[in-house]
mmCIF file of C-alpha atoms and ligand atoms in Angstrom:
data_model
loop_
_atom_site.group_PDB
_atom_site.id
_atom_site.type_symbol
_atom_site.label_atom_id
_atom_site.label_comp_id
_atom_site.label_asym_id
_atom_site.label_seq_id
_atom_site.Cartn_x
_atom_site.Cartn_y
_atom_site.Cartn_z
ATOM 1 C CA MET A 2 -107.932 14.021 140.792
ATOM 2 C CA THR A 3 -107.067 15.622 144.258
ATOM 3 C CA ASN A 4 -103.816 14.246 145.768
ATOM 4 C CA ARG A 5 -102.454 14.056 149.530
ATOM 5 C CA SER A 6 -101.170 17.807 149.231
ATOM 6 C CA GLY A 7 -104.684 19.305 148.596
ATOM 7 C CA VAL A 8 -103.645 19.833 145.269
ATOM 8 C CA GLU A 9 -106.083 19.370 142.183
ATOM 9 C CA VAL A 10 -103.821 18.148 139.099
ATOM 10 C CA ILE A 11 -104.304 20.123 136.268
ATOM 11 C CA PHE A 12 -101.157 19.106 134.197
ATOM 12 C CA ASP A 13 -99.366 15.828 135.226
ATOM 13 C CA ALA A 14 -95.638 15.122 134.906
ATOM 14 C CA ASP A 15 -95.887 13.205 131.658
ATOM 15 C CA THR A 16 -97.931 15.913 130.115
ATOM 16 C CA ILE A 17 -95.525 18.455 131.168
ATOM 17 C CA SER A 18 -92.503 16.408 130.036
ATOM 18 C CA ARG A 19 -93.843 16.107 126.387
ATOM 19 C CA ARG A 20 -94.972 19.544 126.281
ATOM 20 C CA VAL A 21 -91.200 20.675 127.195
ATOM 21 C CA GLY A 22 -89.968 18.383 124.474
ATOM 22 C CA GLU A 23 -92.063 20.010 121.996
ATOM 23 C CA LEU A 24 -90.994 23.624 123.281
ATOM 24 C CA ALA A 25 -87.447 22.779 122.782
ATOM 25 C CA THR A 26 -88.050 21.306 119.282
ATOM 26 C CA GLU A 27 -89.845 24.684 118.449
ATOM 27 C CA ILE A 28 -87.046 26.868 119.975
ATOM 28 C CA SER A 29 -84.080 24.859 118.219
ATOM 29 C CA GLY A 30 -86.009 25.581 114.888
ATOM 30 C CA ARG A 31 -86.121 29.586 115.554
ATOM 31 C CA LEU A 32 -83.157 30.623 117.737
ATOM 32 C CA PRO A 33 -79.472 30.139 117.292
ATOM 33 C CA GLU A 34 -77.931 27.194 119.038
ATOM 34 C CA ASP A 35 -75.727 29.272 121.238
ATOM 35 C CA VAL A 36 -78.697 31.547 122.675
ATOM 36 C CA LEU A 37 -78.217 32.950 126.278
ATOM 37 C CA ILE A 38 -81.006 31.949 128.373
ATOM 38 C CA VAL A 39 -82.064 34.221 131.207
ATOM 39 C CA VAL A 40 -83.988 32.140 133.755
ATOM 40 C CA VAL A 41 -86.340 34.377 135.963
ATOM 41 C CA LEU A 42 -86.104 32.963 139.464
ATOM 42 C CA LYS A 43 -87.399 31.657 141.479
ATOM 43 C CA GLY A 44 -90.492 30.013 139.895
ATOM 44 C CA SER A 45 -89.074 28.881 136.802
ATOM 45 C CA PHE A 46 -85.925 26.877 138.176
ATOM 46 C CA VAL A 47 -87.686 23.362 137.723
ATOM 47 C CA PHE A 48 -89.021 24.192 134.223
ATOM 48 C CA ALA A 49 -85.531 25.809 132.995
ATOM 49 C CA ALA A 50 -83.819 22.932 134.311
ATOM 50 C CA ASP A 51 -85.878 20.501 132.121
ATOM 51 C CA LEU A 52 -86.021 22.766 129.165
ATOM 52 C CA LEU A 53 -82.214 23.130 129.123
ATOM 53 C CA ARG A 54 -81.766 19.487 128.954
ATOM 54 C CA ALA A 55 -84.423 19.036 126.330
ATOM 55 C CA LEU A 56 -82.648 21.837 124.184
ATOM 56 C CA ASP A 57 -79.619 19.662 124.584
ATOM 57 C CA ARG A 58 -81.256 16.812 123.007
ATOM 58 C CA SER A 59 -82.563 19.175 120.460
ATOM 59 C CA GLY A 60 -79.046 19.860 119.336
ATOM 60 C CA MET A 61 -78.632 23.382 121.078
ATOM 61 C CA GLN A 62 -75.692 24.489 123.326
ATOM 62 C CA PRO A 63 -77.207 27.366 125.267
ATOM 63 C CA ARG A 64 -75.429 29.654 127.698
ATOM 64 C CA VAL A 65 -77.391 30.363 131.035
ATOM 65 C CA ASP A 66 -77.839 33.323 133.554
ATOM 66 C CA PHE A 67 -80.365 34.095 136.080
ATOM 67 C CA ILE A 68 -82.290 36.994 137.362
ATOM 68 C CA SER A 69 -84.547 37.479 140.262
ATOM 69 C CA LEU A 70 -87.696 39.707 139.826
ATOM 70 C CA SER A 71 -90.249 40.250 142.618
ATOM 71 C CA SER A 72 -93.716 42.151 142.229
ATOM 72 C CA TYR A 73 -94.593 43.709 145.318
ATOM 73 C CA GLY A 74 -98.223 44.831 146.015
ATOM 74 C CA THR A 75 -98.780 48.184 147.361
ATOM 75 C CA GLY A 76 -102.570 47.776 148.124
ATOM 76 C CA THR A 77 -104.149 46.979 144.751
ATOM 77 C CA GLU A 78 -102.962 44.696 141.829
ATOM 78 C CA SER A 79 -102.981 47.557 139.186
ATOM 79 C CA SER A 80 -100.088 49.554 141.479
ATOM 80 C CA ARG A 81 -97.811 46.303 141.574
ATOM 81 C CA GLU A 82 -94.099 47.306 140.815
ATOM 82 C CA VAL A 83 -91.526 44.828 139.776
ATOM 83 C CA GLN A 84 -88.215 44.882 141.520
ATOM 84 C CA LEU A 85 -84.703 43.313 140.396
ATOM 85 C CA THR A 86 -83.730 41.721 143.395
ATOM 86 C CA ARG A 87 -80.784 39.779 141.698
ATOM 87 C CA ASP A 88 -79.127 40.821 138.551
ATOM 88 C CA LEU A 89 -77.759 39.075 135.653
ATOM 89 C CA SER A 90 -73.903 38.347 135.785
ATOM 90 C CA GLU A 91 -73.458 37.879 131.819
ATOM 91 C CA GLU A 92 -73.001 40.613 129.622
ATOM 92 C CA VAL A 93 -76.274 40.638 127.297
ATOM 93 C CA ARG A 94 -74.889 43.328 124.671
ATOM 94 C CA GLY A 95 -74.976 41.970 121.188
ATOM 95 C CA GLN A 96 -76.498 38.553 122.237
ATOM 96 C CA THR A 97 -79.562 36.820 121.215
ATOM 97 C CA VAL A 98 -81.493 36.219 124.517
ATOM 98 C CA LEU A 99 -84.460 33.979 125.504
ATOM 99 C CA ILE A 100 -86.107 34.784 128.745
ATOM 100 C CA VAL A 101 -87.734 31.823 130.345
ATOM 101 C CA ASP A 102 -90.487 32.423 133.097
ATOM 102 C CA ASP A 103 -92.947 30.213 134.752
ATOM 103 C CA ILE A 104 -96.251 32.164 134.374
ATOM 104 C CA LEU A 105 -97.238 35.133 132.197
ATOM 105 C CA ASP A 106 -100.064 36.702 134.176
ATOM 106 C CA THR A 107 -100.491 40.564 134.199
ATOM 107 C CA GLY A 108 -97.416 40.784 132.050
ATOM 108 C CA ARG A 109 -95.571 43.230 134.387
ATOM 109 C CA THR A 110 -92.597 40.934 134.992
ATOM 110 C CA LEU A 111 -91.994 39.934 131.579
ATOM 111 C CA ALA A 112 -92.419 43.279 130.248
ATOM 112 C CA PHE A 113 -89.871 44.342 132.910
ATOM 113 C CA ALA A 114 -87.262 41.732 131.902
ATOM 114 C CA VAL A 115 -87.571 42.399 128.086
ATOM 115 C CA ASP A 116 -87.013 45.975 128.668
ATOM 116 C CA LEU A 117 -84.218 45.698 130.879
ATOM 117 C CA ILE A 118 -82.511 43.395 128.509
ATOM 118 C CA VAL A 119 -83.406 45.356 125.604
ATOM 119 C CA ALA A 120 -81.808 48.389 127.270
ATOM 120 C CA ARG A 121 -78.620 46.751 128.067
ATOM 121 C CA GLY A 122 -78.128 46.196 124.345
ATOM 122 C CA ALA A 123 -79.217 42.708 123.490
ATOM 123 C CA SER A 124 -79.592 42.214 119.794
ATOM 124 C CA ALA A 125 -82.663 40.187 119.931
ATOM 125 C CA VAL A 126 -84.906 39.285 122.841
ATOM 126 C CA HIS A 127 -87.123 36.204 122.655
ATOM 127 C CA SER A 128 -89.300 34.649 125.709
ATOM 128 C CA CYS A 129 -90.626 31.669 126.623
ATOM 129 C CA VAL A 130 -93.367 30.908 129.477
ATOM 130 C CA LEU A 131 -94.517 27.440 130.754
ATOM 131 C CA LEU A 132 -97.979 28.910 131.653
ATOM 132 C CA ASP A 133 -99.879 31.913 129.972
ATOM 133 C CA LYS A 134 -103.073 33.296 131.738
ATOM 134 C CA ARG A 135 -104.018 35.471 128.837
ATOM 135 C CA GLU A 136 -107.271 36.730 130.276
ATOM 136 C CA ARG A 137 -105.495 38.322 133.264
ATOM 137 C CA ARG A 138 -103.048 40.542 131.000
ATOM 138 C CA GLU A 139 -102.741 43.901 132.083
ATOM 139 C CA VAL A 140 -99.602 45.139 130.167
ATOM 140 C CA ARG A 141 -99.376 44.547 126.452
ATOM 141 C CA VAL A 142 -96.692 41.442 126.033
ATOM 142 C CA ASP A 143 -96.889 38.121 124.676
ATOM 143 C CA ALA A 144 -94.326 35.269 124.790
ATOM 144 C CA ASP A 145 -92.927 33.873 121.898
ATOM 145 C CA PHE A 146 -92.698 30.281 123.047
ATOM 146 C CA VAL A 147 -95.829 29.153 125.465
ATOM 147 C CA GLY A 148 -96.291 25.725 127.342
ATOM 148 C CA PHE A 149 -99.767 25.692 128.059
ATOM 149 C CA ASP A 150 -102.713 28.256 128.264
ATOM 150 C CA VAL A 151 -104.381 28.274 131.649
ATOM 151 C CA GLY A 152 -107.560 30.036 133.072
ATOM 152 C CA ASN A 153 -107.635 32.399 135.969
ATOM 153 C CA VAL A 154 -106.586 30.053 138.766
ATOM 154 C CA PHE A 155 -103.805 30.065 141.082
ATOM 155 C CA VAL A 156 -101.463 27.406 140.340
ATOM 156 C CA VAL A 157 -98.536 25.615 142.291
ATOM 157 C CA GLY A 158 -96.021 22.815 141.705
ATOM 158 C CA TYR A 159 -92.912 22.240 139.221
ATOM 159 C CA GLY A 160 -91.241 25.133 140.807
ATOM 160 C CA ILE A 161 -94.324 27.276 141.371
ATOM 161 C CA ASP A 162 -95.228 28.201 145.025
ATOM 162 C CA LEU A 163 -97.661 29.709 147.263
ATOM 163 C CA ALA A 164 -96.181 31.212 150.366
ATOM 164 C CA HIS A 165 -92.719 29.230 149.475
ATOM 165 C CA ARG A 166 -94.655 25.959 149.723
ATOM 166 C CA TYR A 167 -95.522 23.236 146.835
ATOM 167 C CA ARG A 168 -92.510 23.993 144.772
ATOM 168 C CA SER A 169 -91.243 20.488 144.931
ATOM 169 C CA LEU A 170 -94.484 18.739 143.478
ATOM 170 C CA PRO A 171 -93.640 17.132 140.167
ATOM 171 C CA TYR A 172 -96.996 18.258 138.535
ATOM 172 C CA ILE A 173 -98.745 21.523 138.294
ATOM 173 C CA GLY A 174 -102.201 22.117 139.996
ATOM 174 C CA ALA A 175 -104.631 24.394 141.659
ATOM 175 C CA VAL A 176 -104.757 24.663 145.508
ATOM 176 C CA ARG A 177 -108.321 23.526 146.709
ATOM 177 C CA SER A 178 -108.601 26.045 149.435
ATOM 178 C CA VAL A 179 -106.338 28.834 150.308
HETATM 179 P P1 LIG B 230 -96.981 39.082 136.134
HETATM 180 O O1 LIG B 230 -96.026 40.038 136.435
HETATM 181 O O2 LIG B 230 -98.415 39.462 136.575
HETATM 182 O O3 LIG B 230 -97.084 38.603 134.758
HETATM 183 O O4 LIG B 230 -96.734 37.686 137.205
HETATM 184 C C1 LIG B 230 -95.848 36.903 136.950
HETATM 185 C C2 LIG B 230 -95.431 36.037 138.158
HETATM 186 O O5 LIG B 230 -96.348 36.213 139.153
HETATM 187 C C3 LIG B 230 -95.017 34.737 137.853
HETATM 188 O O6 LIG B 230 -93.616 34.692 137.442
HETATM 189 C C4 LIG B 230 -95.193 34.075 139.202
HETATM 190 O O7 LIG B 230 -93.921 34.424 140.073
HETATM 191 C C5 LIG B 230 -96.278 34.933 139.751
HETATM 192 N N1 LIG B 230 -97.691 34.267 139.651
HETATM 193 C C6 LIG B 230 -98.470 34.507 138.706
HETATM 194 N N2 LIG B 230 -99.659 33.587 138.841
HETATM 195 C C7 LIG B 230 -99.342 32.810 139.778
HETATM 196 C C8 LIG B 230 -99.938 31.702 140.246
HETATM 197 O O8 LIG B 230 -100.995 31.258 139.799
HETATM 198 N N3 LIG B 230 -99.177 30.740 141.118
HETATM 199 C C9 LIG B 230 -97.986 31.335 141.715
HETATM 200 N N4 LIG B 230 -97.261 32.247 141.156
HETATM 201 C C10 LIG B 230 -97.980 32.954 140.154
HETATM 202 MG MG1 LIG B 231 -92.027 34.212 138.693
#
């Protein structure tokens, strides 16, 4: 179905909501109830907001911090570098951390985030992504918790943007023509 935004729906709001609830159940079965959640901005802010409330319903009392990471192209995709544009405000030393990101694509962003938090002395670092584009991976990294696998398609909505547009869509879809 293509809607008025010219976006073809891939995961509708109900499907996302159900899967977020399942993810919270999986996470609450494996991680301590006071886990420190590190939300990678900006794309994961909607997912994180829903996941946090689902975690509360699953009996967890997570703490939350935010980090902003950007990858800048320098001509070719393989030369992209991840930049830290907003740092954490919490101390992660000795903590069990769950990194939450929207999309695991080449893997550079998640690998950067994991390395940073390990280097800061966290006692354990786990990761959760809403979408995993496994076939696009260029760096060896996997997430511990994955919402959905998705193919090699550019997606928007549910916090995820294309040039700052579409973040407010309540579903995830593919832009028909860019
Ligand atoms: P990676 O570092 O290549 O794994 O890229 C991860 C980041 O790229 C995600 O957190 C998104 O911000 C962005 N990204 C990757 N694929 C898409 C997409 O299909 N739509 C919008 N942003 C994307
Ligand atoms: Mg991102």
